[in-house]
Amino acid sequence: MHLLPPRTAHLRPVSRSPAASTHRHFLDHRLPSLLSTIASLGLSHTLLLSINITFNSCNCFLTICYRYTFIYSDILDYKNLREIVVNNRISWLIHYSALLSAVGEANVSLARDVNITGLHNVLDVAVEHGLRLFIPSTIGAFGPMSPPNPTPDLCIQRPRTIYGVSKVHAELMGEYYHHRYGLDFRCLRYPGIISADSQPGGGTTDYAVQIFHDAVKTGNFVCNLRPDTRLPMMFIDDCLRATLEVLEAPAEVLSMRTYNISAMSFTPEELVQEIRRHLPDLQVTYETDPVRQAIADSWPIVFDDSNARSDWGWKHNYGLPELVQTMLNFTGSNFRMLRAN
């Protein structure tokens, strides 16, 4: 018999048979009751909006956010997290709380607490209450010894940042809990995510968001990476759709529990040239941040997401031209509204 973690030792092991699926909610065609942990506004907020639309008013809860039902909590407080899950009859848990790459390097102790100890709390609560658990991973889960072009789902990783180390830990712990305790764990390795809905939050790929705000507001942008630094990227709409698709996918089509997903790879210079097709007067200077550049140099150049495409039909909609057009439309509209107010 498999022994559960100490905090859940009073429960019986979770069966992985279809008849005893931990997701009775979906077998009974009920709407999910979803809890998303977050570190900042943005992706979680937009994801819950998408889930509400997809499932036509499911019950959604955010910890530390605004809109929907909001619960202020601490990811390090296991007891309170468990109470939230029980009191709100949560069936899906999406765990976004994490310190990103550059911020994590500036505060390793806090990143270790939030990214690793917080993860352990989430895993134990999820297995105890039979939740479907989604935890995003990242291109930062790879390191300089990983094959960069393309980077497959399964290869040597060995990242060089606390953010990357914590994400590899999350991937392996999630898969361990799946095989040992039957936890329905699902994970996507996100590339750099580009969104007009939120401000940059301390990630190495944030230049690809900031450039649109600066291009529209001032026409000048200072890039902290070399112009030839190629990284995998994705527009937010594709990211959200991929997350929903893997959450909804039948367990039997998933040949693995952690997948790469990608849409495009580009350099700062290629992004600048595409933006200049719309804003030809954009001025860009390059002032390389050695910390962020070292992180970027250790990351994949191109993601191999062929398993996601073959297993559950992943397909991106936005390439670089579509991304730039959409981002300029959003940021330009937002800037005009701010000036009018």
Coordinates of C-alpha atoms in Angstrom, one line a residue:
M1 CA 0.0 0.0 0.0
H2 CA 1.2 3.5 -0.9
L3 CA 1.7 5.8 2.1
L4 CA 0.4 9.3 1.8
P5 CA 2.4 12.4 2.9
P6 CA 2.2 12.9 6.7
R7 CA -0.4 15.7 6.5
T8 CA -2.7 13.4 4.6
A9 CA -1.8 10.1 6.2
H10 CA -5.3 9.6 7.5
L11 CA -6.7 9.2 4.0
R12 CA -6.7 6.2 1.8
P13 CA -4.5 6.2 -1.3
V14 CA -6.1 7.7 -4.4
S15 CA -7.1 5.1 -7.0
R16 CA -6.1 5.8 -10.5
S17 CA -8.8 3.6 -12.1
P18 CA -11.3 5.4 -14.4
A19 CA -14.2 4.3 -12.2
A20 CA -12.7 5.9 -9.2
S21 CA -11.5 9.1 -11.0
T22 CA -10.9 11.9 -8.6
H23 CA -12.8 14.1 -11.1
R24 CA -16.4 13.0 -10.5
H25 CA -17.4 16.6 -11.2
F26 CA -16.6 16.1 -14.9
L27 CA -17.9 12.6 -15.2
D28 CA -21.2 14.0 -13.8
H29 CA -20.9 17.0 -16.2
R30 CA -20.8 19.5 -13.4
L31 CA -19.0 22.8 -13.6
P32 CA -15.6 23.0 -11.9
S33 CA -15.0 25.0 -8.8
L34 CA -11.6 26.5 -9.4
L35 CA -9.0 28.0 -7.1
S36 CA -6.0 29.9 -8.6
T37 CA -3.0 31.0 -6.5
I38 CA -1.3 34.0 -7.9
A39 CA 1.8 36.2 -7.3
S40 CA 0.5 39.2 -9.2
L41 CA -2.5 40.2 -11.4
G42 CA -2.5 39.3 -15.0
L43 CA -2.3 35.7 -16.2
S44 CA -4.5 34.2 -13.5
H45 CA -7.1 36.9 -13.8
T46 CA -7.3 36.5 -17.6
L47 CA -7.3 32.7 -17.3
L48 CA -10.3 32.7 -14.9
L49 CA -12.2 35.0 -17.2
S50 CA -11.6 32.5 -20.0
I51 CA -12.7 29.6 -17.8
N52 CA -15.8 31.4 -16.8
I53 CA -16.7 32.0 -20.5
T54 CA -15.8 28.4 -21.5
F55 CA -17.8 26.7 -18.7
N56 CA -20.6 29.4 -18.6
S57 CA -20.2 30.6 -15.0
C58 CA -18.2 28.1 -13.0
N59 CA -17.2 29.0 -9.5
C60 CA -13.8 30.8 -9.6
F61 CA -11.7 31.9 -6.6
L62 CA -8.5 33.9 -6.6
T63 CA -6.1 34.3 -3.7
I64 CA -4.7 37.8 -3.6
C65 CA -6.4 39.3 -6.6
Y66 CA -9.4 41.4 -7.6
R67 CA -12.8 40.4 -9.2
Y68 CA -14.6 37.1 -9.0
T69 CA -14.4 35.8 -5.4
F70 CA -11.2 37.0 -3.8
I71 CA -9.5 35.4 -0.8
Y72 CA -6.4 37.0 0.7
S73 CA -4.1 34.2 1.9
D74 CA -0.5 33.1 2.2
I75 CA 0.7 30.2 0.1
L76 CA 2.9 29.2 3.0
D77 CA -0.1 28.8 5.3
Y78 CA -1.1 25.2 4.7
K79 CA -3.9 25.2 7.1
N80 CA -5.6 28.2 5.6
L81 CA -5.1 26.8 2.0
R82 CA -6.8 23.6 3.1
E83 CA -9.7 25.5 4.6
I84 CA -10.2 27.5 1.4
V85 CA -10.3 24.3 -0.6
V86 CA -12.8 22.6 1.8
N87 CA -15.1 25.6 2.4
N88 CA -15.4 26.3 -1.3
R89 CA -15.6 22.7 -2.6
I90 CA -12.7 23.3 -5.0
S91 CA -12.2 20.7 -7.7
W92 CA -9.5 22.4 -9.9
L93 CA -6.4 24.1 -8.4
I94 CA -4.2 26.2 -10.7
H95 CA -0.9 27.2 -8.9
Y96 CA 0.7 30.3 -10.4
S97 CA 2.3 31.7 -7.3
A98 CA 6.1 32.0 -7.9
L99 CA 8.9 34.5 -8.0
L100 CA 10.1 34.8 -11.6
S101 CA 13.7 34.5 -12.9
A102 CA 15.3 37.9 -12.3
V103 CA 13.3 38.7 -9.2
G104 CA 14.1 35.3 -7.8
E105 CA 17.9 35.8 -8.2
A106 CA 17.6 39.0 -6.2
N107 CA 15.9 37.3 -3.3
V108 CA 16.8 33.6 -3.3
S109 CA 15.5 33.0 0.2
L110 CA 12.0 34.3 -0.6
A111 CA 12.0 32.4 -3.9
R112 CA 12.8 29.2 -2.1
D113 CA 10.0 29.7 0.3
V114 CA 7.3 30.7 -2.2
N115 CA 8.4 28.5 -5.1
I116 CA 9.2 25.3 -3.2
T117 CA 7.6 25.3 0.2
G118 CA 4.4 26.8 -1.3
L119 CA 4.5 24.0 -3.9
H120 CA 4.6 21.4 -1.2
N121 CA 1.5 22.8 0.4
V122 CA -0.4 22.8 -2.9
L123 CA 0.6 19.2 -3.7
D124 CA -0.5 17.9 -0.3
V125 CA -3.8 19.8 -0.4
A126 CA -4.5 18.6 -4.0
V127 CA -3.8 14.9 -3.2
E128 CA -5.8 15.0 0.0
H129 CA -8.9 16.4 -1.7
G130 CA -8.6 14.7 -5.1
L131 CA -8.1 17.9 -7.1
R132 CA -7.0 18.3 -10.6
L133 CA -3.8 20.3 -10.3
F134 CA -2.2 22.5 -12.9
I135 CA 1.2 24.0 -12.3
P136 CA 2.9 25.9 -15.1
S137 CA 6.6 25.4 -15.8
T138 CA 8.8 27.5 -18.0
I139 CA 11.7 27.7 -20.5
G140 CA 13.7 28.5 -17.4
A141 CA 13.5 24.9 -16.3
F142 CA 16.3 24.2 -18.8
G143 CA 19.9 25.2 -18.5
P144 CA 23.1 25.6 -20.6
M145 CA 23.6 21.8 -20.8
S146 CA 20.1 21.3 -22.4
P147 CA 19.9 20.9 -26.2
P148 CA 18.9 24.4 -27.3
N149 CA 17.5 24.0 -30.8
P150 CA 15.2 22.3 -30.5
T151 CA 14.7 21.5 -26.8
P152 CA 12.6 18.3 -26.4
D153 CA 10.2 17.5 -23.6
L154 CA 12.7 15.0 -22.1
C155 CA 16.3 15.9 -21.9
I156 CA 18.9 17.0 -19.4
Q157 CA 17.7 20.2 -17.7
R158 CA 20.0 21.5 -14.9
P159 CA 18.9 25.2 -14.8
R160 CA 21.1 27.9 -13.2
T161 CA 18.4 30.0 -11.5
I162 CA 16.4 29.4 -8.3
Y163 CA 13.3 29.9 -10.5
G164 CA 14.3 27.2 -12.9
V165 CA 15.4 24.8 -10.1
S166 CA 12.1 25.3 -8.4
K167 CA 10.2 24.6 -11.6
V168 CA 12.1 21.3 -12.3
H169 CA 11.3 20.4 -8.7
A170 CA 7.6 21.2 -9.3
E171 CA 7.6 19.0 -12.5
L172 CA 9.2 16.0 -10.8
M173 CA 7.2 16.3 -7.6
G174 CA 4.0 16.6 -9.6
E175 CA 4.8 13.5 -11.6
Y176 CA 5.9 11.6 -8.5
Y177 CA 2.6 12.4 -6.8
H178 CA 0.7 11.3 -9.9
H179 CA 2.5 7.9 -10.0
R180 CA 2.6 7.4 -6.3
Y181 CA -0.8 8.8 -5.1
G182 CA -2.8 9.1 -8.3
L183 CA -2.8 12.9 -8.3
D184 CA -4.2 14.3 -11.6
F185 CA -1.2 16.6 -12.2
R186 CA -0.8 18.5 -15.4
C187 CA 1.9 20.9 -16.4
L188 CA 2.9 23.0 -19.4
R189 CA 6.3 24.6 -19.9
Y190 CA 5.4 28.1 -21.0
P191 CA 7.7 30.1 -23.3
G192 CA 7.9 33.9 -22.7
I193 CA 4.3 35.0 -22.5
I194 CA 3.4 38.4 -24.1
S195 CA 0.3 40.2 -22.9
A196 CA -1.1 43.7 -23.0
D197 CA -3.2 43.1 -19.9
S198 CA -0.4 43.2 -17.4
Q199 CA 2.9 45.0 -16.7
P200 CA 6.2 43.2 -16.8
G201 CA 6.7 41.2 -13.6
G202 CA 10.5 40.6 -13.3
G203 CA 11.0 37.9 -16.0
T204 CA 13.9 37.7 -18.4
T205 CA 11.5 37.8 -21.5
D206 CA 9.7 40.9 -20.2
Y207 CA 11.5 43.1 -22.7
A208 CA 9.0 41.7 -25.3
V209 CA 6.1 43.2 -23.3
Q210 CA 7.8 46.5 -22.2
I211 CA 8.7 47.4 -25.8
F212 CA 5.1 47.8 -26.8
H213 CA 4.3 50.1 -23.9
D214 CA 7.3 52.2 -24.6
A215 CA 6.8 52.2 -28.4
V216 CA 3.3 53.6 -28.0
K217 CA 4.0 56.1 -25.2
T218 CA 7.4 57.5 -26.0
G219 CA 8.7 56.0 -29.2
N220 CA 11.9 55.0 -27.3
F221 CA 12.9 51.7 -25.9
V222 CA 16.0 50.4 -24.0
C223 CA 16.5 46.7 -24.3
N224 CA 18.3 44.8 -21.6
L225 CA 19.2 41.8 -23.9
R226 CA 21.5 41.6 -26.9
P227 CA 19.7 42.1 -30.2
D228 CA 20.5 38.6 -31.3
T229 CA 19.1 36.8 -28.3
R230 CA 16.6 34.3 -29.6
L231 CA 14.0 32.9 -27.2
P232 CA 10.7 31.0 -27.5
M233 CA 7.6 33.3 -27.2
M234 CA 3.8 33.1 -27.2
F235 CA 0.9 35.5 -27.2
I236 CA -1.3 35.3 -24.1
D237 CA -4.4 34.1 -26.0
D238 CA -2.5 31.0 -27.2
C239 CA -1.2 30.4 -23.7
L240 CA -4.6 30.6 -22.1
R241 CA -6.1 28.3 -24.7
A242 CA -3.3 25.7 -24.3
T243 CA -3.9 25.8 -20.5
L244 CA -7.6 25.2 -20.9
E245 CA -7.1 22.5 -23.5
V246 CA -4.6 20.5 -21.3
L247 CA -6.9 20.9 -18.3
E248 CA -9.9 19.5 -20.2
A249 CA -8.0 16.8 -22.0
P250 CA -9.0 13.2 -21.1
A251 CA -6.3 11.6 -19.0
E252 CA -6.0 8.7 -21.4
V253 CA -4.6 11.0 -24.2
L254 CA -1.8 12.3 -22.1
S255 CA 1.3 10.3 -22.7
M256 CA 3.2 12.5 -20.2
R257 CA 2.3 15.0 -17.5
T258 CA 4.7 17.8 -18.4
Y259 CA 4.6 19.2 -22.0
N260 CA 6.5 21.9 -23.9
I261 CA 4.3 24.4 -25.7
S262 CA 5.5 27.0 -28.2
A263 CA 4.4 29.3 -30.9
M264 CA 7.4 31.2 -32.2
S265 CA 11.0 32.1 -31.5
F266 CA 12.4 35.6 -32.2
T267 CA 15.2 38.0 -31.2
P268 CA 14.8 41.5 -29.9
E269 CA 16.0 42.8 -33.3
E270 CA 13.4 40.8 -35.2
L271 CA 10.7 42.1 -32.9
V272 CA 11.9 45.7 -33.4
Q273 CA 11.8 45.3 -37.1
E274 CA 8.3 44.0 -37.1
I275 CA 7.1 46.8 -34.8
R276 CA 8.8 49.4 -37.1
R277 CA 6.5 48.2 -39.9
H278 CA 3.8 49.9 -37.9
L279 CA 5.8 52.5 -36.0
P280 CA 8.8 53.4 -38.3
D281 CA 10.2 56.1 -35.9
L282 CA 10.7 53.7 -33.0
Q283 CA 14.2 54.2 -31.5
V284 CA 15.9 51.3 -29.7
T285 CA 19.1 51.2 -27.8
Y286 CA 20.7 48.1 -26.3
E287 CA 22.0 48.2 -22.7
T288 CA 22.6 44.6 -21.8
D289 CA 21.9 43.5 -18.2
P290 CA 24.5 40.9 -17.5
V291 CA 22.3 39.0 -15.1
R292 CA 19.3 38.7 -17.5
Q293 CA 21.6 38.1 -20.4
A294 CA 23.3 35.2 -18.7
I295 CA 19.9 33.7 -17.8
A296 CA 18.7 34.1 -21.4
D297 CA 21.9 32.5 -22.8
S298 CA 21.2 29.4 -20.7
W299 CA 17.7 28.9 -22.0
P300 CA 16.3 27.1 -25.1
I301 CA 16.3 28.8 -28.5
V302 CA 13.4 26.7 -29.9
F303 CA 10.9 24.6 -28.1
D304 CA 10.0 21.2 -29.5
D305 CA 6.3 20.9 -28.7
S306 CA 5.5 18.0 -31.0
N307 CA 4.1 15.8 -28.2
A308 CA 1.6 18.4 -27.2
R309 CA 0.5 18.7 -30.8
S310 CA 0.1 15.0 -31.3
D311 CA -1.3 14.0 -27.9
W312 CA -4.0 16.6 -27.4
G313 CA -4.1 18.6 -30.6
W314 CA -2.2 21.8 -29.5
K315 CA -1.9 24.4 -32.3
H316 CA -0.9 28.0 -31.9
N317 CA -2.8 30.8 -33.7
Y318 CA -0.4 33.8 -33.4
G319 CA 2.9 34.2 -35.2
L320 CA 5.1 37.3 -34.9
P321 CA 3.1 39.5 -37.3
E322 CA -0.2 38.7 -35.6
L323 CA 1.4 39.2 -32.2
V324 CA 2.7 42.6 -33.0
Q325 CA -0.5 43.8 -34.7
T326 CA -2.6 42.7 -31.7
M327 CA -0.3 44.1 -29.1
L328 CA -0.1 47.5 -30.8
N329 CA -3.8 47.6 -31.1
F330 CA -4.3 46.9 -27.3
T331 CA -1.5 49.1 -26.0
G332 CA -2.4 51.9 -28.3
S333 CA -6.0 51.8 -27.3
N334 CA -5.2 51.7 -23.6
F335 CA -2.8 54.6 -23.9
R336 CA -5.3 56.7 -25.8
M337 CA -7.9 56.0 -23.0
L338 CA -5.4 57.0 -20.3
R339 CA -4.6 60.3 -22.1
A340 CA -8.3 61.0 -22.6
N341 CA -8.9 60.5 -18.8

